[in-house]
Amino acid sequence: MSWIREGELNLLEKISANILKAGPMPKHVAFIMDGNRRFARKKQMGRQEGHMQGFNKLAETLRWCKHLNIQEVTVYAFSIENFKRTKDEVDGLMELAKQKFEKLLEERCFLNVCFAYTSRYEITNAVREMAWGVEEGLIKASDVSEALLSECLYSNNSPNPDLLIRTSGEVRLSDFLLWQTSHSCLVFQSVLWPEYSFWNLCEAILQFQLNHKSIQKARDLHREHQASQQLEADRACVAELLQHHGNGKPADAQRRQEALLHHTACREERIHDFLEALKHKRDSFFNDLTSEAAVA
Amino acid sequence: MALLYGLLWRLLLLLVHVNRVLVSWLRVRLRSMKGRLWERAVAALLLPLALAGFPDQQKKLNHANPDANGNPVTGSRAAGRRARWLSDGRALDKLPVHIGLLVAEEELSYTDTANLVVWCMAVGISYVSVYDQHGIFQKNNSRMLEEIVRQQQDLLGVDGSKYSVEVLNNGSDKQQQNVLSCRPAVKLLCPDDGKQSIVAAAQQLCRSVEKRERSSKDISVTMLDSLLRESKNVPDPELVVKFGPVDSTLGFLPWHIRLTEFMSLPSHRGVSYDDLLGVLQRYSSCQQRLGQ
């Protein structure tokens, strides 16, 4: 039986989905599923029950996302900070996660779960990976750029979220995807996560659609700015290089241009090889982990 | 069929826009009108299409104070205002140490922004940052400083020099020994202070790795954090107030906004002291559970 229930939307929901789909739709949505414990208190049930409801709501939400052609979903399940909770609660959540995610492996969908995650740690880890690349002689310190850092994050296989939704009325990011959501549409909704409805999701998507043009413009502006910064950095490197080898004679424009093209090509090749090595390192790490788990 | 849905979608967007225009028109028109009629009108309009983006400030019943909007006044009125604003600040359970003013609008107003800065400082906030996605305020920092000084004199009277402001430029940061010094500080920020600063810190660390001064394994969150503070000592903002219709941080200090509360006001143009106070009151009543 499918954990992501293949139930159909009712007629009204279907019509609304079709209306929304006539406009621009987010391809990747991130959720901070907040409010399980408050919900439990409100309904006078145990915290564990609240988390169960939260998981069920996640399943339902994934079904809605499928109907809305949202290809990728990232959720914030558990942060390092959350380990401050009582041992019983933490153990309970871990067991629940294990059960639910085992079933999820049978489904084909892109669900990213951020588990024991903080964004600052992720960014720091990306910097560490780049430093490792420098240590191994794969890249130079001057190759470090915003684009390269993004490629070293855990989320490098996914596009940045178009839409970030946080429930339960809190209006913070709580160390979640700080780098990736710099130009995302942020929607804060006061509904508690276990009470999230299809209409809440539509509301958030509508908000995304209203912001789409201006956010797209901001993203394009940022991309252009990044490109010009990269060009400037390349030019600076080349100027230094030419000065070094030039014996004091100023290089002519053509030579500068050739050197620039050469430098850029070399940089791109270095980065490509570094990213391959990084991927290989990560894959072997996971392979070792799973083979250890299989033995255990 | 696709055509029909397309039309319905455009109609939906049109309805939302009409709703928004009506609400902001009413806000302006009925600002001075006392209570019930205004509240009922707003409630009636907002309820059917209550879209939650960044939570918008609901206008509370405010007895509009003619002094509050920066008309040139005599010394005693300014002193009275100064005292009142200070007591407003003291009446709050908590005030942010650093407030970020994120102007997500294309047309910028130096006067209104300067007003906001002066009000923030008058209420007792010691570090105010101003951000726009094109970095225009930062590029024109001398004009901004002039405007702040002018508004200080207008709003706080001649004695406003007590609140002498430091507009922190990138160059003078190294002289800023203690960010939490007695003098309120204003920092003008741009997108490069965000991701690009993180990249610069990363480059610095990689260069020291290149020179074998440290190993990649030494790099920790604390190290990266303190490196970021070294070049631009910006404390984490507890509160960011966003002005404008765009629901995004638009690149504002990604590293620093880990636990920041985000609140929004429709526009910085024509913003009033009461608007700002409303946001601060809301901030003072929020609870940060920090994972527990």
PDB file of N, CA and C in Angstrom, chain B residues 16-59:
ATOM      1  N   VAL B  16      -7.332  39.752  -6.254  1.00  0.00           N
ATOM      2  CA  VAL B  16      -6.378  39.949  -5.153  1.00  0.00           C
ATOM      3  C   VAL B  16      -5.765  41.347  -5.215  1.00  0.00           C
ATOM      4  N   HIS B  17      -5.387  41.763  -6.422  1.00  0.00           N
ATOM      5  CA  HIS B  17      -4.797  43.098  -6.570  1.00  0.00           C
ATOM      6  C   HIS B  17      -5.777  44.193  -6.178  1.00  0.00           C
ATOM      7  N   VAL B  18      -7.022  44.027  -6.614  1.00  0.00           N
ATOM      8  CA  VAL B  18      -8.061  45.009  -6.298  1.00  0.00           C
ATOM      9  C   VAL B  18      -8.234  45.098  -4.784  1.00  0.00           C
ATOM     10  N   ASN B  19      -8.288  43.928  -4.156  1.00  0.00           N
ATOM     11  CA  ASN B  19      -8.396  43.875  -2.702  1.00  0.00           C
ATOM     12  C   ASN B  19      -7.260  44.641  -2.039  1.00  0.00           C
ATOM     13  N   ARG B  20      -6.047  44.415  -2.527  1.00  0.00           N
ATOM     14  CA  ARG B  20      -4.881  45.067  -1.919  1.00  0.00           C
ATOM     15  C   ARG B  20      -4.927  46.576  -2.108  1.00  0.00           C
ATOM     16  N   VAL B  21      -5.290  46.991  -3.311  1.00  0.00           N
ATOM     17  CA  VAL B  21      -5.348  48.435  -3.593  1.00  0.00           C
ATOM     18  C   VAL B  21      -6.393  49.101  -2.695  1.00  0.00           C
ATOM     19  N   LEU B  22      -7.536  48.453  -2.584  1.00  0.00           N
ATOM     20  CA  LEU B  22      -8.604  48.988  -1.733  1.00  0.00           C
ATOM     21  C   LEU B  22      -8.138  49.133  -0.298  1.00  0.00           C
ATOM     22  N   VAL B  23      -7.507  48.083   0.199  1.00  0.00           N
ATOM     23  CA  VAL B  23      -7.046  48.086   1.592  1.00  0.00           C
ATOM     24  C   VAL B  23      -6.047  49.210   1.826  1.00  0.00           C
ATOM     25  N   SER B  24      -5.090  49.361   0.925  1.00  0.00           N
ATOM     26  CA  SER B  24      -4.081  50.403   1.164  1.00  0.00           C
ATOM     27  C   SER B  24      -4.680  51.789   0.987  1.00  0.00           C
ATOM     28  N   TRP B  25      -5.671  51.928   0.089  1.00  0.00           N
ATOM     29  CA  TRP B  25      -6.350  53.212  -0.083  1.00  0.00           C
ATOM     30  C   TRP B  25      -7.101  53.571   1.179  1.00  0.00           C
ATOM     31  N   LEU B  26      -7.804  52.596   1.723  1.00  0.00           N
ATOM     32  CA  LEU B  26      -8.549  52.811   2.958  1.00  0.00           C
ATOM     33  C   LEU B  26      -7.616  53.175   4.098  1.00  0.00           C
ATOM     34  N   ARG B  27      -6.497  52.466   4.151  1.00  0.00           N
ATOM     35  CA  ARG B  27      -5.511  52.724   5.197  1.00  0.00           C
ATOM     36  C   ARG B  27      -5.111  54.189   5.203  1.00  0.00           C
ATOM     37  N   VAL B  28      -4.850  54.708   4.028  1.00  0.00           N
ATOM     38  CA  VAL B  28      -4.424  56.108   3.904  1.00  0.00           C
ATOM     39  C   VAL B  28      -5.572  57.051   4.239  1.00  0.00           C
ATOM     40  N   ARG B  29      -6.749  56.756   3.674  1.00  0.00           N
ATOM     41  CA  ARG B  29      -7.879  57.662   3.834  1.00  0.00           C
ATOM     42  C   ARG B  29      -8.378  57.727   5.264  1.00  0.00           C
ATOM     43  N   LEU B  30      -8.417  56.563   5.915  1.00  0.00           N
ATOM     44  CA  LEU B  30      -9.036  56.515   7.230  1.00  0.00           C
ATOM     45  C   LEU B  30      -8.046  56.511   8.379  1.00  0.00           C
ATOM     46  N   ARG B  31      -6.799  56.833   8.060  1.00  0.00           N
ATOM     47  CA  ARG B  31      -5.763  56.809   9.085  1.00  0.00           C
ATOM     48  C   ARG B  31      -6.143  57.659  10.285  1.00  0.00           C
ATOM     49  N   SER B  32      -6.733  58.824  10.028  1.00  0.00           N
ATOM     50  CA  SER B  32      -7.024  59.720  11.138  1.00  0.00           C
ATOM     51  C   SER B  32      -8.393  59.466  11.751  1.00  0.00           C
ATOM     52  N   MET B  33      -9.161  58.615  11.107  1.00  0.00           N
ATOM     53  CA  MET B  33     -10.509  58.379  11.620  1.00  0.00           C
ATOM     54  C   MET B  33     -10.442  57.444  12.803  1.00  0.00           C
ATOM     55  N   LYS B  34     -11.205  57.783  13.837  1.00  0.00           N
ATOM     56  CA  LYS B  34     -11.135  56.912  15.007  1.00  0.00           C
ATOM     57  C   LYS B  34     -11.905  55.633  14.761  1.00  0.00           C
ATOM     58  N   GLY B  35     -11.409  54.627  15.261  1.00  0.00           N
ATOM     59  CA  GLY B  35     -11.830  53.291  15.445  1.00  0.00           C
ATOM     60  C   GLY B  35     -12.802  52.477  14.682  1.00  0.00           C
ATOM     61  N   ARG B  36     -13.983  52.325  15.206  1.00  0.00           N
ATOM     62  CA  ARG B  36     -14.806  51.168  14.848  1.00  0.00           C
ATOM     63  C   ARG B  36     -15.069  51.040  13.353  1.00  0.00           C
ATOM     64  N   LEU B  37     -15.408  52.153  12.732  1.00  0.00           N
ATOM     65  CA  LEU B  37     -15.702  52.116  11.304  1.00  0.00           C
ATOM     66  C   LEU B  37     -14.504  51.596  10.528  1.00  0.00           C
ATOM     67  N   TRP B  38     -13.309  52.112  10.861  1.00  0.00           N
ATOM     68  CA  TRP B  38     -12.094  51.721  10.179  1.00  0.00           C
ATOM     69  C   TRP B  38     -11.829  50.235  10.376  1.00  0.00           C
ATOM     70  N   GLU B  39     -11.936  49.795  11.657  1.00  0.00           N
ATOM     71  CA  GLU B  39     -11.617  48.408  11.955  1.00  0.00           C
ATOM     72  C   GLU B  39     -12.582  47.471  11.242  1.00  0.00           C
ATOM     73  N   ARG B  40     -13.862  47.857  11.214  1.00  0.00           N
ATOM     74  CA  ARG B  40     -14.853  46.999  10.564  1.00  0.00           C
ATOM     75  C   ARG B  40     -14.594  46.919   9.076  1.00  0.00           C
ATOM     76  N   ALA B  41     -14.272  48.085   8.494  1.00  0.00           N
ATOM     77  CA  ALA B  41     -14.018  48.124   7.048  1.00  0.00           C
ATOM     78  C   ALA B  41     -12.824  47.239   6.678  1.00  0.00           C
ATOM     79  N   VAL B  42     -11.756  47.389   7.445  1.00  0.00           N
ATOM     80  CA  VAL B  42     -10.554  46.595   7.178  1.00  0.00           C
ATOM     81  C   VAL B  42     -10.843  45.113   7.340  1.00  0.00           C
ATOM     82  N   ALA B  43     -11.546  44.786   8.439  1.00  0.00           N
ATOM     83  CA  ALA B  43     -11.856  43.375   8.703  1.00  0.00           C
ATOM     84  C   ALA B  43     -12.674  42.795   7.565  1.00  0.00           C
ATOM     85  N   ALA B  44     -13.653  43.561   7.109  1.00  0.00           N
ATOM     86  CA  ALA B  44     -14.528  43.075   6.040  1.00  0.00           C
ATOM     87  C   ALA B  44     -13.751  42.829   4.756  1.00  0.00           C
ATOM     88  N   LEU B  45     -12.813  43.706   4.470  1.00  0.00           N
ATOM     89  CA  LEU B  45     -12.052  43.563   3.239  1.00  0.00           C
ATOM     90  C   LEU B  45     -10.995  42.476   3.329  1.00  0.00           C
ATOM     91  N   LEU B  46     -10.353  42.418   4.506  1.00  0.00           N
ATOM     92  CA  LEU B  46      -9.226  41.485   4.623  1.00  0.00           C
ATOM     93  C   LEU B  46      -9.693  40.054   4.814  1.00  0.00           C
ATOM     94  N   LEU B  47     -10.825  39.881   5.462  1.00  0.00           N
ATOM     95  CA  LEU B  47     -11.268  38.527   5.819  1.00  0.00           C
ATOM     96  C   LEU B  47     -11.424  37.595   4.619  1.00  0.00           C
ATOM     97  N   PRO B  48     -12.168  37.983   3.591  1.00  0.00           N
ATOM     98  CA  PRO B  48     -12.358  37.029   2.495  1.00  0.00           C
ATOM     99  C   PRO B  48     -11.059  36.622   1.814  1.00  0.00           C
ATOM    100  N   LEU B  49     -10.138  37.524   1.660  1.00  0.00           N
ATOM    101  CA  LEU B  49      -8.891  37.157   0.995  1.00  0.00           C
ATOM    102  C   LEU B  49      -7.716  37.414   1.918  1.00  0.00           C
ATOM    103  N   ALA B  50      -7.797  36.807   3.080  1.00  0.00           N
ATOM    104  CA  ALA B  50      -6.722  37.020   4.059  1.00  0.00           C
ATOM    105  C   ALA B  50      -5.523  36.197   3.661  1.00  0.00           C
ATOM    106  N   LEU B  51      -4.695  36.787   2.837  1.00  0.00           N
ATOM    107  CA  LEU B  51      -3.525  36.054   2.387  1.00  0.00           C
ATOM    108  C   LEU B  51      -2.378  36.327   3.324  1.00  0.00           C
ATOM    109  N   ALA B  52      -1.804  35.282   3.849  1.00  0.00           N
ATOM    110  CA  ALA B  52      -0.666  35.460   4.742  1.00  0.00           C
ATOM    111  C   ALA B  52       0.608  35.368   3.964  1.00  0.00           C
ATOM    112  N   GLY B  53       1.279  36.487   3.774  1.00  0.00           N
ATOM    113  CA  GLY B  53       2.623  36.406   3.229  1.00  0.00           C
ATOM    114  C   GLY B  53       3.504  36.569   4.422  1.00  0.00           C
ATOM    115  N   PHE B  54       4.281  37.619   4.463  1.00  0.00           N
ATOM    116  CA  PHE B  54       4.864  38.038   5.705  1.00  0.00           C
ATOM    117  C   PHE B  54       3.683  38.608   6.470  1.00  0.00           C
ATOM    118  N   PRO B  55       3.506  38.296   7.742  1.00  0.00           N
ATOM    119  CA  PRO B  55       2.324  38.812   8.439  1.00  0.00           C
ATOM    120  C   PRO B  55       2.285  40.330   8.396  1.00  0.00           C
ATOM    121  N   ASP B  56       1.247  40.863   7.815  1.00  0.00           N
ATOM    122  CA  ASP B  56       1.113  42.307   7.672  1.00  0.00           C
ATOM    123  C   ASP B  56       0.614  42.912   8.960  1.00  0.00           C
ATOM    124  N   GLN B  57       1.080  44.076   9.259  1.00  0.00           N
ATOM    125  CA  GLN B  57       0.643  44.749  10.470  1.00  0.00           C
ATOM    126  C   GLN B  57      -0.806  45.170  10.371  1.00  0.00           C
ATOM    127  N   GLN B  58      -1.642  44.706  11.249  1.00  0.00           N
ATOM    128  CA  GLN B  58      -3.014  45.196  11.299  1.00  0.00           C
ATOM    129  C   GLN B  58      -2.983  46.567  11.936  1.00  0.00           C
ATOM    130  N   LYS B  59      -3.688  47.494  11.377  1.00  0.00           N
ATOM    131  CA  LYS B  59      -3.691  48.829  11.971  1.00  0.00           C
ATOM    132  C   LYS B  59      -4.508  48.809  13.253  1.00  0.00           C
TER     133      LYS B  59
END
